[in-house]
Coordinates of C-alpha atoms in Angstrom, one line a residue:
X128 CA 14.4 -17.0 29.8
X129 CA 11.1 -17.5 27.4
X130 CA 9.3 -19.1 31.0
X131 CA 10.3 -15.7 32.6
X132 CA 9.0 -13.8 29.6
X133 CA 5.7 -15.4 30.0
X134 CA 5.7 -14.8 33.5
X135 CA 5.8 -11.3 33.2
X136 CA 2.9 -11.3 30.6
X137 CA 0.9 -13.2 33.1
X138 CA 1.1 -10.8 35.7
X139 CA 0.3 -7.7 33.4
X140 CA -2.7 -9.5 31.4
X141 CA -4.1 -9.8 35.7
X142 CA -3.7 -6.3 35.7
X143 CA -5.8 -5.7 32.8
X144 CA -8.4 -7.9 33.3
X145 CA -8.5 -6.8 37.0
X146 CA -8.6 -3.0 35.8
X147 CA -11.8 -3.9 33.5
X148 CA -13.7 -5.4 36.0
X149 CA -12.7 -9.3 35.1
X150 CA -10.5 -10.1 38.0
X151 CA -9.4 -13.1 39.7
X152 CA -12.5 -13.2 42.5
X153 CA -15.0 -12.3 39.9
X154 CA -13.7 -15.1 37.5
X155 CA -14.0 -17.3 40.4
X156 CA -17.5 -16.0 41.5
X157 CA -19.1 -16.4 38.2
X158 CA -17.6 -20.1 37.2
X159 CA -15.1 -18.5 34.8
X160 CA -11.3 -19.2 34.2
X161 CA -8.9 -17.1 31.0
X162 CA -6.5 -19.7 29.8
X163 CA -4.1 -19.4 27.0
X164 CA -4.6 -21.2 24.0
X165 CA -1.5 -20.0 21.4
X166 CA 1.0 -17.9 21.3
X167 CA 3.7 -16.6 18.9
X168 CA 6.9 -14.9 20.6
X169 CA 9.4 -12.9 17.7
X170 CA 12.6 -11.9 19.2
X171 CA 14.9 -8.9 18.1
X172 CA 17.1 -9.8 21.0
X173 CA 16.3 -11.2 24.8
X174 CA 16.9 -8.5 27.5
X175 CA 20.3 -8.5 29.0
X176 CA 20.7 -9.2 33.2
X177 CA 20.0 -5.7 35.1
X178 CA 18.9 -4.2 32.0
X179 CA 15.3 -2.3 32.8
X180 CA 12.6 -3.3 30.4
X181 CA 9.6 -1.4 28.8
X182 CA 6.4 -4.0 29.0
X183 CA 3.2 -3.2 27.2
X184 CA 0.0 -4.7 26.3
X185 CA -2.9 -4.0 24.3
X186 CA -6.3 -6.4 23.3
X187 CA -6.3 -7.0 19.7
X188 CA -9.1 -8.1 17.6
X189 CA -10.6 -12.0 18.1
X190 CA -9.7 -14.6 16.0
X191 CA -11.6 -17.9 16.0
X192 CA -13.4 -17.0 18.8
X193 CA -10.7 -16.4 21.2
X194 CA -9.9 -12.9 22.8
X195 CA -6.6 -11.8 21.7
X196 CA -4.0 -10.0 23.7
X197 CA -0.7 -8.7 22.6
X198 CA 2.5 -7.7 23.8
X199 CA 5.2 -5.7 23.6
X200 CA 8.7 -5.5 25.3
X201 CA 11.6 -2.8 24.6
X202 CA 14.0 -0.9 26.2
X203 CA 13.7 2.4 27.9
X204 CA 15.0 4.3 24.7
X205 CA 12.2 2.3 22.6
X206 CA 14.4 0.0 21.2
X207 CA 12.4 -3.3 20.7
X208 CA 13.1 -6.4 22.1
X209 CA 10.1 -8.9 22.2
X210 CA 6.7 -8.8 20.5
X211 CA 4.3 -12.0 21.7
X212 CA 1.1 -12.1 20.2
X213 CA -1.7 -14.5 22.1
X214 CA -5.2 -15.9 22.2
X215 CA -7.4 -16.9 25.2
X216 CA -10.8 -18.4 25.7
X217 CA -12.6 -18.4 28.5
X218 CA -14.3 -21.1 29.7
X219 CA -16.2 -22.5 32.5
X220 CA -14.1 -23.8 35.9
X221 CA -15.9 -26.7 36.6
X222 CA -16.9 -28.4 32.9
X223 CA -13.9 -26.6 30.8
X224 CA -16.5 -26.1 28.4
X225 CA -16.4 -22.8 26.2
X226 CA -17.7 -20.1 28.4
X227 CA -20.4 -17.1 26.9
X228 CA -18.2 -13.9 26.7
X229 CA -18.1 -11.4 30.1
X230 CA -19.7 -8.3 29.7
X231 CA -16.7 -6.4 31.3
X232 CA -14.5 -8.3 28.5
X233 CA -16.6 -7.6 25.8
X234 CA -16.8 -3.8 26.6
X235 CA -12.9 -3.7 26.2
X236 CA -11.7 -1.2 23.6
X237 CA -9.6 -2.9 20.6
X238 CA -6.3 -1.6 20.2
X239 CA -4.0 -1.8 17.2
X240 CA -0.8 -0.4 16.7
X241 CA 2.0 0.0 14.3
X242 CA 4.2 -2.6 13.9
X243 CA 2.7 -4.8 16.2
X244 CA 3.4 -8.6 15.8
X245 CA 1.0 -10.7 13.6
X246 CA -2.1 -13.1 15.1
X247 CA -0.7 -16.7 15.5
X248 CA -1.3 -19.2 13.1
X249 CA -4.1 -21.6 14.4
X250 CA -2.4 -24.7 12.3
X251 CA 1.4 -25.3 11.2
X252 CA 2.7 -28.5 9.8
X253 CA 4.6 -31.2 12.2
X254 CA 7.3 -33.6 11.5
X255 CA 5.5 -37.1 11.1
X256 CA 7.5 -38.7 13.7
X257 CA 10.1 -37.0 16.1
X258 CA 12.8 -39.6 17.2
X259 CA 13.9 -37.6 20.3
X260 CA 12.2 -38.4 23.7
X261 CA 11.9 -37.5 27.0
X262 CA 9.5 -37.5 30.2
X263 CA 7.6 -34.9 32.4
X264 CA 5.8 -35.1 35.3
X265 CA 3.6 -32.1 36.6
X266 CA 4.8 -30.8 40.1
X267 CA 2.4 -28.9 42.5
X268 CA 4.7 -25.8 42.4
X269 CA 4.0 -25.7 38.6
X270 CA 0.2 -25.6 38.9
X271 CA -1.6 -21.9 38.1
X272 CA -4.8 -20.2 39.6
X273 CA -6.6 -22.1 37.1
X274 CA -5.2 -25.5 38.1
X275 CA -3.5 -26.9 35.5
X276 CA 0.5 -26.6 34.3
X277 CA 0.8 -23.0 34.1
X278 CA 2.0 -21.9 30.6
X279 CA 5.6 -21.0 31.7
X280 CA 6.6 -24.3 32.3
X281 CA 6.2 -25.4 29.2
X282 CA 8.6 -23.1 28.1
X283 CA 10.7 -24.0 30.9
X284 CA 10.6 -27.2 29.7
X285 CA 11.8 -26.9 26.0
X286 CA 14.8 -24.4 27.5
X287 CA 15.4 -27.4 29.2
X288 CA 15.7 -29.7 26.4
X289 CA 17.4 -27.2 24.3
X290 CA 20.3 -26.9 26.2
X291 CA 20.6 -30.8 26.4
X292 CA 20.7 -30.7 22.7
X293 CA 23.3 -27.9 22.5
X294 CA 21.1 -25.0 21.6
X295 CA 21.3 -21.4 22.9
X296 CA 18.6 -19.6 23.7
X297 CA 20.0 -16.6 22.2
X298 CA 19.5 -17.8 18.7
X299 CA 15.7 -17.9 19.0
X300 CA 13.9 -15.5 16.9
X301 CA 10.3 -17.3 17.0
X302 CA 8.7 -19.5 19.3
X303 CA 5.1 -20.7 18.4
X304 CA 3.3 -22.6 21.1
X305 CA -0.5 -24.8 20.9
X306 CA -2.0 -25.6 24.5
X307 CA -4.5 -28.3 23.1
X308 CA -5.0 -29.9 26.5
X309 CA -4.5 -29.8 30.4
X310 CA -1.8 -31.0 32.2
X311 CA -2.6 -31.5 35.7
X312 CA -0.6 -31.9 39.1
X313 CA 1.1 -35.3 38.6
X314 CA 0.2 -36.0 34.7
X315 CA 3.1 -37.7 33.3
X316 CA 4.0 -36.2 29.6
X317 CA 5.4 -37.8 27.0
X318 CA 7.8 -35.2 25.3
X319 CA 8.8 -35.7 21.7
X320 CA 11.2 -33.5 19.5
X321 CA 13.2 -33.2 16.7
X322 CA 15.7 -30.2 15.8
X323 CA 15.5 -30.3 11.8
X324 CA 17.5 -27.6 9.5
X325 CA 17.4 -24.6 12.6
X326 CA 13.7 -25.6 13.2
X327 CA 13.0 -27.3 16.7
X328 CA 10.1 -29.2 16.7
X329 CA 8.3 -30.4 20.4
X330 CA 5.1 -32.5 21.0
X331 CA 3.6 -33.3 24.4
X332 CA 1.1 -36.4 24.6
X333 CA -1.2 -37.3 27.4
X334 CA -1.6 -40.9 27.3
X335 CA -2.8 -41.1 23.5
X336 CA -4.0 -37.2 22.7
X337 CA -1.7 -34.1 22.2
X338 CA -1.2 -31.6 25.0
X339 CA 1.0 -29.5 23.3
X340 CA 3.0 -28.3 20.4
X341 CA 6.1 -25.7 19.6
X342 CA 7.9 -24.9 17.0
X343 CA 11.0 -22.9 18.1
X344 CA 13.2 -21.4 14.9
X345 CA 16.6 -19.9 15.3
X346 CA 18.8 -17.3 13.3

């Protein structure tokens, strides 16, 4: 699955920011949390059950401010699977305000190599109004280290509504995802979509402002 995916990325980007000097203790000594802002996932194929799978990652240059990070999955042969591209800011624990870049982060050699997947796009264009609706509610089990729904569950949420609607997973080629605000333990969001000409659209609202978007296409 896409959550699963993203859980993997998780787990490497800890390893490179523990390798560099930025990990979770020192985050937490100096005030600091890395949260995901957007992402863009392209998909040659998803990885089969039992099959072994080749995952890289690499920091890319910033854009808009936030540290970019992508990634690469293939198969043991090379043969490429998934490329994700994604930004993160880091910011303060307690205030969520914009936090003045780590000197261990800073010091990170850029990386770019060929073929790798473009920067996501900050801004795409939404239906005005999705007729489609469902509800969420936040469970402690889906809270992160940083205490708010970890960035998985979102995906595991649209997989979720996919299937209701009839859709496969293995007709996504693109997923594009905006994390525009928290959702904490026991938030309650409102979950609107619309699946227009092989585009699925999905909006989540906290009471009256936008948690999230994502725009999944298919083949």
């Amino acid at each position: 699955t896409f959550g699963n995916l993203a859980r993997a990325m998780e787990e490497l980007t800890e390893a490179e920011l523990e390798y560099y000097g930025m990990s979770q203790e020192h985050r937490k000594r100096t005030n600091q949390a890395w949260v995901i802002s957007w992402t863009n996932i392209e998909v040659n194929r998803l990885p089969k059950t039992g099959e072994y799978v080749v995952l890289r990652i690499w920091p890319s240059k910033k854009k808009g401010g936030a540290h970019q990070r992508k990634y690469g999955f293939s198969t043991m042969t090379g043969e490429p699977l998934v490329w994700v591209s994604s930004l993160f800011l880091m910011i303060h624990s307690d205030s969520r305000s914009l936090a003045a870049p780590d000197s261990h982060l800073e010091q990170i050699p850029i990386v770019k190599i060929d073929g790798e997947p473009a920067s996501p796009k900050l801004q795409i264009a939404f239906p005005e109004t999705m007729d489609q609706k469902a509800e969420r509610t936040v469970q402690g089990a889906e809270i992160d280290k940083n205490g708010h729904l970890n960035n998985a569950y979102y995906l595991d949420w649209a997989e979720e509504i996919l299937e209701k609607s009839g859709k496969h997973i293995d007709m996504v080629k693109r997923v594009w995802v905006c994390y525009n605000k928290e959702l904490l333990e026991g938030d309650t969001a409102e979950l609107l979509y619309e699946d227009s000409d092989g585009e699925f659209y999905l909006k989540g609202n906290k009471g009256t402002e936008t948690a999230f978007l994502m725009k999944i296409m298919f083949e």
